XYZ file of C-alpha atoms in Angstrom:
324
model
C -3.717 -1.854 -26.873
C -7.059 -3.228 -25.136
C -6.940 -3.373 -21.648
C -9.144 -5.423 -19.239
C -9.558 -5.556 -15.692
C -10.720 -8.896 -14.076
C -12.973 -8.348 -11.129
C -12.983 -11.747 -9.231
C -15.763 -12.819 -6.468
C -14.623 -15.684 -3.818
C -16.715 -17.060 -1.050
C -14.907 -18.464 1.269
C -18.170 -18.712 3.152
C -21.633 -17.500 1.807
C -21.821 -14.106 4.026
C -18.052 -13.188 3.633
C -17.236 -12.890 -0.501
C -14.058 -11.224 -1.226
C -13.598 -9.209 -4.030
C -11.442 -7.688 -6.132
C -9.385 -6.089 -9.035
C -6.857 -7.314 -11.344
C -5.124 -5.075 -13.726
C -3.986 -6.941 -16.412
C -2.765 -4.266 -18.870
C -2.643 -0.501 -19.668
C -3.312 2.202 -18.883
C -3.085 2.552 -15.243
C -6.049 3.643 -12.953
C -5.026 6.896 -11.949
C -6.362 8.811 -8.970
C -6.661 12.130 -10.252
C -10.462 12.558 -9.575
C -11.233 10.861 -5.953
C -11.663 7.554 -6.278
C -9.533 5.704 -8.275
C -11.925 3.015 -9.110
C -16.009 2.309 -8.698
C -16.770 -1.203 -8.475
C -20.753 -1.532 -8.713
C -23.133 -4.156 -9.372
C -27.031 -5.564 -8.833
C -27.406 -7.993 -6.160
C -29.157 -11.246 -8.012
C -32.083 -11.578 -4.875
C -32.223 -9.652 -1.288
C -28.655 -9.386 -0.687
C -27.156 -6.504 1.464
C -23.934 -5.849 2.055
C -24.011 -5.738 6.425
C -20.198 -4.691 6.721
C -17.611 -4.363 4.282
C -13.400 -3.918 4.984
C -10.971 -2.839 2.649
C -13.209 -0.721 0.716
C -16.621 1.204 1.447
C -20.224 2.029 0.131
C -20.787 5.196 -1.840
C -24.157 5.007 -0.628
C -26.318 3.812 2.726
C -29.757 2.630 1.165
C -33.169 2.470 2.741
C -32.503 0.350 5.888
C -35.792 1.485 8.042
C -36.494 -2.026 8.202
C -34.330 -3.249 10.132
C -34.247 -2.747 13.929
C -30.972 -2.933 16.114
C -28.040 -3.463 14.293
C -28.284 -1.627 10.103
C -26.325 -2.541 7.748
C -24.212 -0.932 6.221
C -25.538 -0.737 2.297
C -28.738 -1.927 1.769
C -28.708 -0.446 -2.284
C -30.130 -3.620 -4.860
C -27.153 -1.727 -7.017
C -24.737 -0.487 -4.543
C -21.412 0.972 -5.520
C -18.287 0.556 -4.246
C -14.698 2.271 -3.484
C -11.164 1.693 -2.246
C -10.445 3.316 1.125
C -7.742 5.871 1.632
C -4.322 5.165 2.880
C -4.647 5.569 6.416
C -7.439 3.872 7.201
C -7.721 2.380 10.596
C -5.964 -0.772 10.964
C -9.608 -2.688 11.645
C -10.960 -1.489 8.479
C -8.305 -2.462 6.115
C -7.560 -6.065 4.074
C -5.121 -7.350 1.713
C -4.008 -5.151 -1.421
C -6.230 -2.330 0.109
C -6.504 1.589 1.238
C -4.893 3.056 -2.028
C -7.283 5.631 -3.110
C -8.280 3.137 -5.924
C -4.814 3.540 -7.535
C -3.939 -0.094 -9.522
C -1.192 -0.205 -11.650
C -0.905 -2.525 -14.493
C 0.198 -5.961 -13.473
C 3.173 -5.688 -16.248
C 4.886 -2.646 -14.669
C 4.283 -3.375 -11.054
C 2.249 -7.305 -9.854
C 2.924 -6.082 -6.129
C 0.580 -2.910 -6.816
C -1.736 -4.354 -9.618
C -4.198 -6.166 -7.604
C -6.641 -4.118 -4.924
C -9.370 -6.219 -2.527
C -11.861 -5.964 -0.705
C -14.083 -8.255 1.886
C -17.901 -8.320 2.514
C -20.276 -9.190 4.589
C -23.164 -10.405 3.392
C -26.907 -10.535 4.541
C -29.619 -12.617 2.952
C -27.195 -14.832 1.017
C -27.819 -17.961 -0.376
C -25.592 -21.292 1.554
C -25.544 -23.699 -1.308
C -23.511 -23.725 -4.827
C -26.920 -24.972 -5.863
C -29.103 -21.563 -4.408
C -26.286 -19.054 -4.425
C -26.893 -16.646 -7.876
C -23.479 -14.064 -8.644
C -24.743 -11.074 -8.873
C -25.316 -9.032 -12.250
C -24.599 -6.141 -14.303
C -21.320 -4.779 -13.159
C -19.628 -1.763 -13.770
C -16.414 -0.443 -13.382
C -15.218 3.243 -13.673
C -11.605 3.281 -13.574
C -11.833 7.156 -12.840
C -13.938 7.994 -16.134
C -16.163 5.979 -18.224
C -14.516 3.484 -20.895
C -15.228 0.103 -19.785
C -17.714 -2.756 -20.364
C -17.914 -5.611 -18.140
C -19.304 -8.978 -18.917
C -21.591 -11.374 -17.026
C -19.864 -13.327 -13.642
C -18.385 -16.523 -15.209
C -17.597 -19.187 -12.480
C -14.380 -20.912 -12.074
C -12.255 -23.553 -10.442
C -12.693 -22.533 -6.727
C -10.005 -20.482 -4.733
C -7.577 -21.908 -2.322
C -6.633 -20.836 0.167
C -3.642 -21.794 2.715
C -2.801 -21.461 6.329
C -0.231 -18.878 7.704
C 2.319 -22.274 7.733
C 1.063 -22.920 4.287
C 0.458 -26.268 5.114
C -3.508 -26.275 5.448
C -5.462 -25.514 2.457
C -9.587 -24.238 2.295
C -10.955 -24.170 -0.365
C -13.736 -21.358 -1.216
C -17.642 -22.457 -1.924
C -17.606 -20.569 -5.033
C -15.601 -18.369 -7.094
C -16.029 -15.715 -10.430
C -14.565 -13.714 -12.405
C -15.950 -10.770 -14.385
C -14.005 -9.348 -17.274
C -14.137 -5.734 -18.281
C -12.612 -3.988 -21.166
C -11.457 -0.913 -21.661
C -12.143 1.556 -24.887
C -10.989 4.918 -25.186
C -13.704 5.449 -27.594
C -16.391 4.699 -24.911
C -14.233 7.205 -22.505
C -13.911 9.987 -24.179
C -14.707 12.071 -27.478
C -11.197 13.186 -28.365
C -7.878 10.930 -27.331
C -6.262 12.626 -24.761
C -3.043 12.430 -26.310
C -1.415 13.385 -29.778
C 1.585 11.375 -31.347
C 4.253 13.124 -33.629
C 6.642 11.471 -35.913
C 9.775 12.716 -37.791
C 12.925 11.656 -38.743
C 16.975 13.618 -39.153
C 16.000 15.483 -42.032
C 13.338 17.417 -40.292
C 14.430 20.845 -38.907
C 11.790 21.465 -36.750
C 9.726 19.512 -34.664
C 6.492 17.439 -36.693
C 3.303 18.964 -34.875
C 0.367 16.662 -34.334
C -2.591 17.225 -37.024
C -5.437 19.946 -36.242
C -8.069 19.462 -34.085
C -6.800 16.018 -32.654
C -7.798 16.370 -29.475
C -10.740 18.743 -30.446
C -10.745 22.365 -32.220
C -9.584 25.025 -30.663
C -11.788 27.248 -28.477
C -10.633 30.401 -26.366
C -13.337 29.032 -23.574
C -11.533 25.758 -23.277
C -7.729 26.343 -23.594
C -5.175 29.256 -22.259
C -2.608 31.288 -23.950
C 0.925 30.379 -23.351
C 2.373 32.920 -21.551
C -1.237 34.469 -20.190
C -1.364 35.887 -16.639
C -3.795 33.471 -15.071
C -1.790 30.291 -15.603
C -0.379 30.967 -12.524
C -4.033 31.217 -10.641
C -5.073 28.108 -12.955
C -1.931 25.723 -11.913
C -2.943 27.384 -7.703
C -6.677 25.925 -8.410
C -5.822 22.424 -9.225
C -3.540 21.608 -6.234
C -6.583 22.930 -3.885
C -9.216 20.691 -5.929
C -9.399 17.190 -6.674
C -11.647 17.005 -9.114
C -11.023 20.054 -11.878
C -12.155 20.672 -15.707
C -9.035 19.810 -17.640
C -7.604 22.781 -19.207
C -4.812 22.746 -21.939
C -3.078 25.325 -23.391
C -3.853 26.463 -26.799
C -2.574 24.695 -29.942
C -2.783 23.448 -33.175
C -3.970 19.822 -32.198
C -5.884 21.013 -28.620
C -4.106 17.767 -26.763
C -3.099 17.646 -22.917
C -0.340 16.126 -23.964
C 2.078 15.155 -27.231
C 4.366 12.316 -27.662
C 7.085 12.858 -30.364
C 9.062 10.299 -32.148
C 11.959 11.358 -33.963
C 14.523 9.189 -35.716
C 17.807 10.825 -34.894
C 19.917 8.324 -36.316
C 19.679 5.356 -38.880
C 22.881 3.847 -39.781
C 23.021 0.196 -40.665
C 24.299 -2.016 -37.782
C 21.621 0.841 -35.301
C 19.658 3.279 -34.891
C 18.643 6.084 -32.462
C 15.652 7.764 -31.303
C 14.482 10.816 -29.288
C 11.121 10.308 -27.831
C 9.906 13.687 -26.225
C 6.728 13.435 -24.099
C 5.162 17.577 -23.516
C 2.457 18.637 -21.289
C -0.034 21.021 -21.959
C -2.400 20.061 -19.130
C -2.144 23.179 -17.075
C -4.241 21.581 -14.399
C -2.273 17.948 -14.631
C 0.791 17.155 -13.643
C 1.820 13.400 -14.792
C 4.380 12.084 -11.612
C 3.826 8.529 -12.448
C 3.838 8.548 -16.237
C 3.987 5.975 -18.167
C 4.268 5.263 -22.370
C 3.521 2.125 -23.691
C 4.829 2.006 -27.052
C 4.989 -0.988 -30.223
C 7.710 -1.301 -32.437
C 9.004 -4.579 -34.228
C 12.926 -3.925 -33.104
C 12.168 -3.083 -29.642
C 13.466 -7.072 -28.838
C 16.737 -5.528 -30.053
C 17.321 -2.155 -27.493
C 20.550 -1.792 -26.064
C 20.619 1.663 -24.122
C 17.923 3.799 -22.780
C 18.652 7.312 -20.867
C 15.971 9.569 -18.903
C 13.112 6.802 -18.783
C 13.198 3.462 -15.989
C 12.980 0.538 -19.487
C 10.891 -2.845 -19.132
C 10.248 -4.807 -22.102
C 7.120 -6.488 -21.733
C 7.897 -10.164 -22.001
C 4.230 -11.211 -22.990
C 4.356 -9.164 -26.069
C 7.518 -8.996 -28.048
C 6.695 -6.113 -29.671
C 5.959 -3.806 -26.796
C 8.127 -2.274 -23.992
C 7.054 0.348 -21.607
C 8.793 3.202 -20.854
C 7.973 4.824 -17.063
C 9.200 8.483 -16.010
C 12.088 8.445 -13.500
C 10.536 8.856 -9.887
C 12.003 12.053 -8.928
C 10.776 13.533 -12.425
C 7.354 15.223 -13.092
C 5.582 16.067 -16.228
């Protein structure tokens, strides 16, 4: 399934945008390399961003022109991420402080959404002079997306604490990105398997799915330094992925099986393996298609949510308490 993440711009006022991310569908933006998400851009004139809350800069700029007071990114293409949780309480806004971590709006609206609110110098005050700015990107950790050009639309509102006072923003954007696995990666990250009750043994993936095998890139089951491997990757945040050896080289296999298929039902066993020895999957979460899925009566081991937009589809998340 595409997914696409809408980055919206408001201005409330021409020096304090807010922006932001929606998630609109899968996969989630996992925080397994520090940050989640990278929001950058190219200002359209001589903007700077003077202070920012709810998210920060990656980098400062060249600011030896100013005197006094320095902004706090003065990059034409700055970049920008989500702050940690536990940021001080003056430095946070709405949806923010999450590492970057944005679910998809279908599993979880409350957690799909992450903002952020700038100050801006050497802005434009008029719908007439103000120009959005251009070229954005979006890394969601890893490449894989293209964004298009700021489109502008209807104005945000905004109400009162009493909700009985509206504002409504100077300006507002949106900028659409799209995700591609293609673009992200070489190989898929993950195999799917299919059988059905006649099969005695479990249908492995095809070779080389994920890549050919390699004794640089992969380890033994079984080997001695698993143990050192699986030590490494809770001490670093940002690690070379390293599966174990097999057939099809993937991180991880789904497996569809078709235990039962009598007339008035059928059954299925969906196993979900990881061979990520450097990855473990707490949050997982399979998105999967099937024509009948409108039709499910009983689910065990997974938390079930069909997703009402597409008939078709219904996502199946890991239990909390269980870890891949």
């Amino acid at each position: 399934m595409r997914e696409t993440e809408r980055i919206e711009h408001v201005v409330p006022s021409m020096r304090q945008p807010l922006g932001g991310c929606y998630h609109e569908q899968f996969p989630n933006v996992p925080a397994h390399h520090e940050p989640g998400w990278t929001l950058g851009w190219m200002w359209a004139r001589k903007e700077m961003i003077w202070a920012v809350v709810g998210a920060e800069a990656t980098e400062h700029g060249d600011c030896s022109w100013f005197k006094g007071n320095i902004p706090h990114c003065c990059k034409k293409t700055p970049t920008v991420v989500d702050l940690l949780p536990g940021a001080p309480y003056n430095q946070q806004f709405t949806n923010c402080c999450k590492c970057g971590v944005v679910f998809a709006w279908g599993q979880d609206p409350s957690t799909a959404v992450s903002s952020f609110q700038l100050s801006v110098g050497s802005a434009s005050t008029t719908k007439r002079t103000v120009r959005p700015p251009k070229n954005f990107t979006l890394l969601g950790p890893g490449p894989g997306y293209t964004c298009g050009r700021a489109r502008v639309v209807p104005s945000t509102i905004f109400l009162s604490p009493d909700r009985r006072h509206r504002t409504q923003a100077l300006m507002t954007w949106n900028v659409t990105c799209t995700y591609s696995q293609l673009l992200a990666k070489k190989y898929p990250s993950c195999c799917v398997s299919l059988s059905s009750f006649y099969n005695s043994t479990v249908v492995p993936c095809p070779s080389c799915t994920c890549g050919c095998h390699d004794k640089s890139n992969c380890v033994q089951s079984g080997s001695k330094i698993v143990s050192t491997v699986e030590d490494d990757a809770t001490k670093k945040s940002n690690v070379q992925p390293l599966p174990q050896c097999t057939r099809h080289m993937c991180p991880v296999r789904v497996h569809w099986h078709v235990m039962l298929n009598y007339k008035d039902y059928w059954r299925v066993k969906v196993s979900i393996t990881n061979f990520h020895y450097r990855m473990n999957y707490t949050l997982g979460t399979l998105v999967i298609q099937h024509p009948n899925f409108n039709n499910v009566t009983q689910v065990f081991s997974f938390d079930y949510k069909p997703l009402i937009a597409y008939d078709s589809i219904s996502e199946f998340q890991s239990i909390s308490s269980s870890t891949l």
